Tab-separated table of C-alpha atoms and ligand atoms in Angstrom:
chain	number	residue	atom	x	y	z
A	174	UNK	CA	16.717	-24.663	23.077
A	175	UNK	CA	15.962	-22.196	25.846
A	176	UNK	CA	12.438	-22.582	27.176
A	177	UNK	CA	9.905	-19.953	26.181
A	178	UNK	CA	9.274	-17.253	28.761
A	179	UNK	CA	5.801	-16.409	30.028
A	180	UNK	CA	5.815	-13.282	27.816
A	181	UNK	CA	6.792	-15.276	24.741
A	182	UNK	CA	4.093	-17.851	25.409
A	183	UNK	CA	1.524	-15.048	25.684
A	184	UNK	CA	2.524	-13.844	22.197
A	185	UNK	CA	2.344	-17.383	20.831
A	186	UNK	CA	-1.178	-17.650	22.245
A	187	UNK	CA	-2.215	-14.481	20.393
A	188	UNK	CA	-0.696	-15.843	17.194
A	189	UNK	CA	-2.643	-19.089	17.638
A	190	UNK	CA	-5.805	-17.052	18.096
A	191	UNK	CA	-5.017	-15.064	14.951
A	192	UNK	CA	-4.494	-18.225	12.944
A	193	UNK	CA	-8.054	-19.284	13.678
A	194	UNK	CA	-8.874	-16.625	11.067
A	195	UNK	CA	-11.493	-14.502	12.769
A	196	UNK	CA	-9.296	-11.499	13.426
A	197	UNK	CA	-7.775	-10.112	16.593
A	198	UNK	CA	-8.862	-7.591	19.225
A	199	UNK	CA	-7.024	-4.278	19.454
A	200	UNK	CA	-5.178	-5.218	22.651
A	201	UNK	CA	-3.889	-8.369	20.957
A	202	UNK	CA	-2.797	-6.465	17.837
A	203	UNK	CA	-0.972	-3.940	19.982
A	204	UNK	CA	0.941	-6.671	21.808
A	205	UNK	CA	2.089	-8.122	18.482
A	206	UNK	CA	3.277	-4.738	17.200
A	207	UNK	CA	5.257	-4.313	20.442
A	208	UNK	CA	7.279	-7.503	19.820
A	209	UNK	CA	11.011	-7.017	19.185
A	210	UNK	CA	11.330	-7.756	15.463
A	211	UNK	CA	14.671	-9.528	15.991
A	212	UNK	CA	13.280	-12.000	18.517
A	213	UNK	CA	12.309	-15.633	17.984
A	214	UNK	CA	8.627	-14.854	18.514
A	215	UNK	CA	8.908	-12.284	15.707
A	216	UNK	CA	10.008	-15.142	13.465
A	217	UNK	CA	6.976	-17.086	14.681
A	218	UNK	CA	4.673	-14.164	13.817
A	219	UNK	CA	6.181	-13.940	10.320
A	220	UNK	CA	5.750	-17.685	9.850
A	221	UNK	CA	2.118	-17.543	11.002
A	222	UNK	CA	1.144	-14.579	8.813
A	223	UNK	CA	2.905	-16.133	5.852
A	224	UNK	CA	1.248	-19.508	6.327
A	225	UNK	CA	-2.191	-17.984	6.710
A	226	UNK	CA	-1.851	-15.775	3.640
A	227	UNK	CA	-0.460	-18.608	1.533
A	228	UNK	CA	-3.390	-20.840	2.417
A	229	UNK	CA	-5.936	-18.056	1.833
A	230	UNK	CA	-4.583	-17.315	-1.627
A	231	UNK	CA	-3.582	-20.849	-2.656
A	232	UNK	CA	-0.098	-19.522	-3.169
A	233	UNK	CA	-1.242	-16.906	-5.682
A	234	UNK	CA	0.141	-13.385	-5.694
A	235	UNK	CA	-0.807	-10.244	-7.626
A	236	UNK	CA	1.120	-7.325	-9.049
A	237	UNK	CA	-0.698	-4.020	-9.385
A	238	UNK	CA	1.135	-1.620	-11.648
A	239	UNK	CA	1.243	2.105	-10.990
A	240	UNK	CA	1.806	4.934	-13.452
A	241	UNK	CA	2.819	8.222	-11.795
A	242	UNK	CA	1.092	10.894	-13.863
A	243	UNK	CA	2.796	14.025	-12.578
A	244	UNK	CA	5.532	15.385	-10.365
A	245	UNK	CA	4.484	18.966	-9.895
A	246	UNK	CA	5.195	20.276	-6.351
A	247	UNK	CA	2.235	19.522	-4.092
A	248	UNK	CA	0.831	21.944	-1.475
A	249	UNK	CA	-0.408	19.206	0.877
A	250	UNK	CA	3.103	18.970	2.295
A	251	UNK	CA	3.258	15.382	3.440
A	252	UNK	CA	6.685	15.417	5.019
A	253	UNK	CA	7.659	11.969	3.700
A	254	UNK	CA	6.858	12.784	0.068
A	255	UNK	CA	9.262	14.059	-2.568
A	256	UNK	CA	6.435	16.059	-4.183
A	257	UNK	CA	5.756	18.119	-1.039
A	258	UNK	CA	6.598	21.804	-1.475
A	259	UNK	CA	8.014	21.850	2.061
A	260	UNK	CA	10.724	19.391	0.995
A	261	UNK	CA	11.875	21.622	-1.860
A	262	UNK	CA	12.993	18.616	-3.950
A	263	UNK	CA	10.921	19.070	-7.102
A	264	UNK	CA	10.517	22.419	-8.771
A	265	UNK	CA	9.074	22.063	-12.236
A	266	UNK	CA	5.635	21.387	-13.589
A	267	UNK	CA	5.978	17.800	-14.714
A	268	UNK	CA	3.156	15.885	-16.385
A	269	UNK	CA	3.423	12.674	-18.369
A	270	UNK	CA	2.040	12.982	-21.919
A	271	UNK	CA	-1.140	10.998	-22.542
A	272	UNK	CA	0.525	8.904	-25.247
A	273	UNK	CA	3.134	7.723	-22.728
A	274	UNK	CA	0.512	6.945	-20.093
A	275	UNK	CA	-1.425	4.807	-22.545
A	276	UNK	CA	1.740	3.092	-23.748
A	277	UNK	CA	2.792	2.244	-20.191
A	278	UNK	CA	-0.646	0.762	-19.495
A	279	UNK	CA	-0.384	-1.474	-22.561
A	280	UNK	CA	3.150	-2.551	-21.681
A	281	UNK	CA	2.135	-3.310	-18.107
A	282	UNK	CA	-0.780	-5.467	-19.203
A	283	UNK	CA	1.470	-7.319	-21.666
A	284	UNK	CA	3.990	-7.902	-18.889
A	285	UNK	CA	1.333	-9.522	-16.711
A	286	UNK	CA	0.100	-6.791	-14.357
A	287	UNK	CA	-3.158	-7.761	-12.650
A	288	UNK	CA	-4.460	-4.188	-12.218
A	289	UNK	CA	-3.395	-0.717	-13.355
A	290	UNK	CA	-3.249	2.275	-11.018
A	291	UNK	CA	-2.921	5.937	-11.956
A	292	UNK	CA	-1.226	8.152	-9.355
A	293	UNK	CA	-1.558	11.949	-9.301
A	294	UNK	CA	-0.526	14.606	-6.810
A	295	UNK	CA	-2.954	17.138	-5.376
A	296	UNK	CA	-1.650	19.697	-7.875
A	297	UNK	CA	-2.907	17.656	-10.850
A	298	UNK	CA	-6.225	18.797	-12.291
A	299	UNK	CA	-9.077	16.396	-11.686
A	300	UNK	CA	-10.178	16.827	-15.310
A	301	UNK	CA	-6.757	15.455	-16.322
A	302	UNK	CA	-7.267	12.403	-14.100
A	303	UNK	CA	-10.545	11.763	-15.908
A	304	UNK	CA	-8.915	12.226	-19.290
A	305	UNK	CA	-6.045	9.834	-18.518
A	306	UNK	CA	-8.305	7.240	-16.919
A	307	UNK	CA	-10.629	7.321	-19.877
A	308	UNK	CA	-7.752	6.909	-22.342
A	309	UNK	CA	-6.227	4.031	-20.366
A	310	UNK	CA	-9.584	2.301	-19.998
A	311	UNK	CA	-9.931	2.255	-23.778
A	312	UNK	CA	-6.750	0.224	-24.279
A	313	UNK	CA	-7.073	-2.119	-21.283
A	314	UNK	CA	-8.864	-5.459	-21.254
A	315	UNK	CA	-12.420	-4.938	-19.990
A	316	UNK	CA	-11.896	-7.131	-16.917
A	317	UNK	CA	-8.662	-5.444	-15.867
A	318	UNK	CA	-9.256	-3.233	-12.798
A	319	UNK	CA	-8.359	0.436	-13.202
A	320	UNK	CA	-7.551	2.173	-9.918
A	321	UNK	CA	-6.767	5.817	-9.185
A	322	UNK	CA	-4.828	7.450	-6.367
A	323	UNK	CA	-5.569	11.168	-6.178
A	324	UNK	CA	-6.156	13.847	-3.587
A	325	UNK	CA	-9.361	13.709	-1.559
A	326	UNK	CA	-12.405	13.717	-3.785
A	327	UNK	CA	-16.062	14.608	-3.508
A	328	UNK	CA	-18.907	12.198	-4.090
A	329	UNK	CA	-19.546	13.823	-7.450
A	330	UNK	CA	-15.916	13.340	-8.474
A	331	UNK	CA	-16.021	9.714	-7.351
A	332	UNK	CA	-19.064	9.208	-9.559
A	333	UNK	CA	-17.257	10.842	-12.478
A	334	UNK	CA	-14.361	8.418	-12.048
A	335	UNK	CA	-16.749	5.507	-12.131
A	336	UNK	CA	-18.430	6.906	-15.230
A	337	UNK	CA	-15.167	6.845	-17.206
A	338	UNK	CA	-14.479	3.244	-16.262
A	339	UNK	CA	-12.459	3.496	-13.062
A	340	UNK	CA	-13.154	0.533	-10.767
A	341	UNK	CA	-11.693	1.779	-7.540
A	342	UNK	CA	-9.210	3.925	-5.698
A	343	UNK	CA	-6.192	3.563	-3.488
A	344	UNK	CA	-6.829	5.683	-0.429
A	345	UNK	CA	-5.395	5.801	3.095
A	346	UNK	CA	-5.344	7.757	6.314
A	347	UNK	CA	-1.568	7.920	6.535
A	348	UNK	CA	0.441	7.614	9.736
A	349	UNK	CA	0.226	10.889	11.701
A	350	UNK	CA	-2.126	12.323	9.110
A	351	UNK	CA	-2.707	16.011	9.866
A	352	UNK	CA	0.572	16.193	11.796
A	353	UNK	CA	3.122	14.969	9.252
A	354	UNK	CA	0.777	16.117	6.475
A	355	UNK	CA	-1.465	19.139	5.997
A	356	UNK	CA	-4.556	17.063	5.302
A	357	UNK	CA	-7.208	16.765	8.023
A	358	UNK	CA	-8.066	13.155	8.916
A	359	UNK	CA	-11.732	14.063	8.438
A	360	UNK	CA	-11.108	14.794	4.753
A	361	UNK	CA	-9.510	11.379	4.304
A	362	UNK	CA	-12.420	9.679	6.047
A	363	UNK	CA	-14.940	11.590	3.957
A	364	UNK	CA	-13.213	10.371	0.799
A	365	UNK	CA	-13.567	6.758	1.991
A	366	UNK	CA	-17.256	7.466	2.394
A	367	UNK	CA	-17.519	9.065	-1.047
A	368	UNK	CA	-15.730	6.151	-2.724
A	369	UNK	CA	-18.022	3.628	-1.068
A	370	UNK	CA	-21.145	5.580	-1.927
A	371	UNK	CA	-20.113	5.929	-5.566
A	372	UNK	CA	-19.637	2.171	-5.771
A	373	UNK	CA	-15.866	2.303	-6.204
A	374	UNK	CA	-13.738	-0.397	-4.604
A	375	UNK	CA	-10.971	0.592	-2.222
A	376	UNK	CA	-7.382	-0.418	-1.707
A	377	UNK	CA	-5.698	0.867	1.445
A	378	UNK	CA	-2.642	0.352	3.625
A	379	UNK	CA	-1.168	1.200	7.026
A	380	UNK	CA	1.555	3.513	5.727
A	381	UNK	CA	4.127	4.984	5.617
A	382	UNK	CA	5.450	3.241	8.728
A	383	UNK	CA	8.660	4.524	10.275
A	384	UNK	CA	10.673	3.697	13.403
A	385	UNK	CA	8.893	6.421	15.389
A	386	UNK	CA	5.415	4.903	15.150
A	387	UNK	CA	4.205	3.276	18.351
A	388	UNK	CA	2.265	0.016	18.702
A	389	UNK	CA	-0.753	2.131	19.691
A	390	UNK	CA	-0.569	4.192	16.498
A	391	UNK	CA	-0.078	1.089	14.360
A	392	UNK	CA	-3.031	-0.590	16.024
A	393	UNK	CA	-5.316	2.397	15.422
A	394	UNK	CA	-4.282	2.532	11.778
A	395	UNK	CA	-4.740	-1.224	11.407
A	396	UNK	CA	-8.251	-1.074	12.828
A	397	UNK	CA	-9.124	1.784	10.495
A	398	UNK	CA	-7.842	-0.150	7.476
A	399	UNK	CA	-9.735	-3.295	8.511
A	400	UNK	CA	-12.955	-1.317	8.961
A	401	UNK	CA	-12.534	0.682	5.729
A	402	UNK	CA	-14.250	-1.904	3.576
A	403	UNK	CA	-11.146	-2.079	1.370
A	404	UNK	CA	-10.638	-5.125	-0.832
A	405	UNK	CA	-6.904	-5.043	-0.309
A	406	UNK	CA	-4.851	-3.733	2.586
A	407	UNK	CA	-1.741	-4.384	4.644
A	408	UNK	CA	1.233	-2.482	5.973
A	409	UNK	CA	4.003	-0.616	4.156
A	410	UNK	CA	7.149	0.979	5.445
A	411	UNK	CA	8.267	4.518	4.680
A	412	UNK	CA	11.083	4.806	2.179
A	413	UNK	CA	13.228	7.613	3.463
A	414	UNK	CA	13.874	10.167	0.744
A	415	UNK	CA	17.155	12.037	1.297
A	416	UNK	CA	16.497	15.759	1.678
A	417	UNK	CA	12.966	15.442	3.086
A	418	UNK	CA	12.369	17.170	6.409
A	419	UNK	CA	11.882	13.834	8.187
A	420	UNK	CA	14.678	11.891	6.469
A	421	UNK	CA	16.624	11.713	9.737
A	422	UNK	CA	13.883	9.624	11.327
A	423	UNK	CA	15.215	6.737	9.241
A	424	UNK	CA	13.500	3.589	8.043
A	425	UNK	CA	12.447	0.307	9.579
A	426	UNK	CA	14.280	-2.848	8.551
A	427	UNK	CA	12.893	-5.348	6.067
A	428	UNK	CA	12.360	-8.003	8.743
A	429	UNK	CA	10.465	-5.541	10.934
A	430	UNK	CA	8.331	-4.525	7.974
A	431	UNK	CA	7.735	-8.199	7.221
A	432	UNK	CA	6.619	-8.809	10.805
A	433	UNK	CA	4.145	-5.917	10.427
A	434	UNK	CA	2.790	-7.453	7.213
A	435	UNK	CA	2.236	-10.732	9.061
A	436	UNK	CA	0.547	-8.952	11.975
A	437	UNK	CA	-1.894	-7.273	9.584
A	438	UNK	CA	-2.915	-10.657	8.186
A	439	UNK	CA	-3.455	-12.106	11.632
A	440	UNK	CA	-5.321	-8.968	12.745
A	441	UNK	CA	-7.665	-8.885	9.747
A	442	UNK	CA	-8.435	-12.608	9.760
A	443	UNK	CA	-9.069	-14.725	6.703
A	444	UNK	CA	-12.501	-13.539	5.641
A	445	UNK	CA	-11.636	-10.074	4.299
A	446	UNK	CA	-8.978	-8.422	2.151
A	447	UNK	CA	-7.548	-11.471	0.371
A	448	UNK	CA	-4.710	-9.340	-0.976
A	449	UNK	CA	-2.203	-8.357	1.691
A	450	UNK	CA	0.307	-5.635	0.827
A	451	UNK	CA	2.943	-4.700	0.352
A	452	UNK	CA	5.540	-7.063	-1.010
A	453	UNK	CA	9.005	-5.510	-0.972
A	454	UNK	CA	11.176	-8.633	-0.725
A	455	UNK	CA	10.983	-12.406	-0.698
A	456	UNK	CA	10.976	-12.183	3.113
A	457	UNK	CA	7.898	-9.976	3.148
A	458	UNK	CA	6.187	-12.315	0.652
A	459	UNK	CA	7.017	-15.308	2.834
A	460	UNK	CA	5.578	-13.335	5.774
A	461	UNK	CA	2.206	-12.793	4.129
A	462	UNK	CA	2.471	-10.057	1.502
A	463	UNK	CA	0.887	-11.376	-1.690
A	464	UNK	CA	0.308	-7.977	-3.316
A	465	UNK	CA	3.112	-5.931	-4.861
A	466	UNK	CA	3.131	-2.567	-6.547
A	467	UNK	CA	5.253	-2.050	-9.637
A	468	UNK	CA	5.868	1.589	-10.531
A	469	UNK	CA	6.731	3.783	-13.499
A	470	UNK	CA	6.569	7.549	-13.936
A	471	UNK	CA	6.842	9.841	-10.960
A	472	UNK	CA	7.139	8.367	-7.489
A	473	UNK	CA	6.840	10.111	-4.103
A	474	UNK	CA	9.664	7.911	-2.794
A	475	UNK	CA	12.351	9.303	-5.102
A	476	UNK	CA	13.099	12.436	-7.108
A	477	UNK	CA	13.441	10.944	-10.595
A	478	UNK	CA	11.298	12.183	-13.441
A	479	UNK	CA	10.651	8.492	-14.169
A	480	UNK	CA	11.201	6.135	-11.257
A	481	UNK	CA	12.095	3.293	-13.627
A	482	UNK	CA	15.302	5.182	-14.438
A	483	UNK	CA	17.235	4.475	-11.270
A	484	UNK	CA	14.520	5.363	-8.750
A	485	UNK	CA	12.796	3.349	-6.032
A	486	UNK	CA	10.040	1.793	-8.135
A	487	UNK	CA	10.044	-1.975	-8.641
A	488	UNK	CA	9.453	-3.443	-12.071
A	489	UNK	CA	7.221	-6.425	-12.717
A	490	UNK	CA	10.189	-8.775	-13.185
A	491	UNK	CA	11.521	-7.930	-9.708
A	492	UNK	CA	8.123	-8.468	-8.085
A	493	UNK	CA	7.623	-11.771	-9.888
A	494	UNK	CA	11.097	-12.954	-8.909
A	495	UNK	CA	10.592	-12.133	-5.208
A	496	UNK	CA	7.211	-13.878	-5.169
A	497	UNK	CA	8.665	-16.956	-6.816
A	498	UNK	CA	11.501	-17.044	-4.302
A	499	UNK	CA	8.827	-17.193	-1.593
A	500	UNK	CA	6.948	-19.994	-3.373
A	501	UNK	CA	4.163	-17.861	-4.856
A	502	UNK	CA	2.898	-17.909	-8.432
A	503	UNK	CA	1.774	-14.597	-9.881
A	504	UNK	CA	-1.809	-14.688	-11.137
A	505	UNK	CA	-2.247	-14.502	-14.893
A	506	UNK	CA	-4.810	-12.000	-16.164
A	507	UNK	CA	-7.009	-9.535	-14.299
A	508	UNK	CA	-6.980	-9.420	-10.502
A	509	UNK	CA	-9.016	-12.000	-8.590
A	510	UNK	CA	-8.619	-10.327	-5.212
A	511	UNK	CA	-9.965	-7.199	-6.803
A	512	UNK	CA	-12.695	-8.903	-8.815
A	513	UNK	CA	-15.565	-6.441	-9.002
B	832	SF4	S1	1.668	12.332	-0.506
B	832	SF4	FE1	0.213	13.068	-2.088
B	832	SF4	S2	-0.913	14.732	-1.086
B	832	SF4	FE2	0.947	14.394	0.127
B	832	SF4	S3	2.465	15.848	-0.668
B	832	SF4	FE3	2.760	13.876	-1.754
B	832	SF4	S4	1.494	14.084	-3.603
B	832	SF4	FE4	0.826	15.675	-2.178
């Protein structure tokens, strides 16, 4: 085999440092994100992240199941999202009936989901989020985490979510927030603060990552996710929705996404965020993603009324199968990584 170059050996040194488990400095993270994802050191990074995550979790993975509550056009205009008014892809007021939401939650728990998440666009009334969360909480096992993903919320709203039995929220400062979206970064950061103060747990992610994002941008987003206090985090690629204004930017490949997942694990170390997202394939699972999202209802990554009918959402069987192909067992019962 060809000897390693000085540059390759420098990357291997950073990987070794990451595998000690105490996290990496920003300059080290940036060097990993700059690695060519088709190179042999990229394979080494994927191996290292995968090994570290597997050991941290004892080979246990989790599936968090999302119910998209509505698909009404959203004024926040995130350019990657099918709900954004600017993309002109969805036109009708579309809200899932409460009976269906409750039924999906029951089905998901029966199928082995480890947490349930309710997703709503910024055009969905907050009172409806409370109503749906309350109804779902009633039919879920008491120990099963209930998570929401809504627009930015105030401290008072965060407290109201907690009062109806919500355990936490998915929340992120997305890539190029404020530039590819119409949401100021400050609003996103304030919501993190409000969630923490209300005693809600947080799930976050470096997302949605596309080919245009630089190692510097990825490093900044990674540091923010590490410092967010989230219980679960990781990296997720953008799914390009045909017809969106940024569709021509394309998507990153699965192996590049898997390298990013591995880098997040090495960057965060082994003492925080035991769930690393997001699993999209057996390769990403083998590279360190032990958290997958299954999806029903509306989905910002497609234009279906229900993503389970030919859209982009994974079902629980797919997630389980990919984890098993990578040697993981899916946890039975309520989330451990999200134990509150
Ligand atoms: S990502 Fe969320 S806030 Fe942005 S347009 Fe889509 S639904 Fe609205």
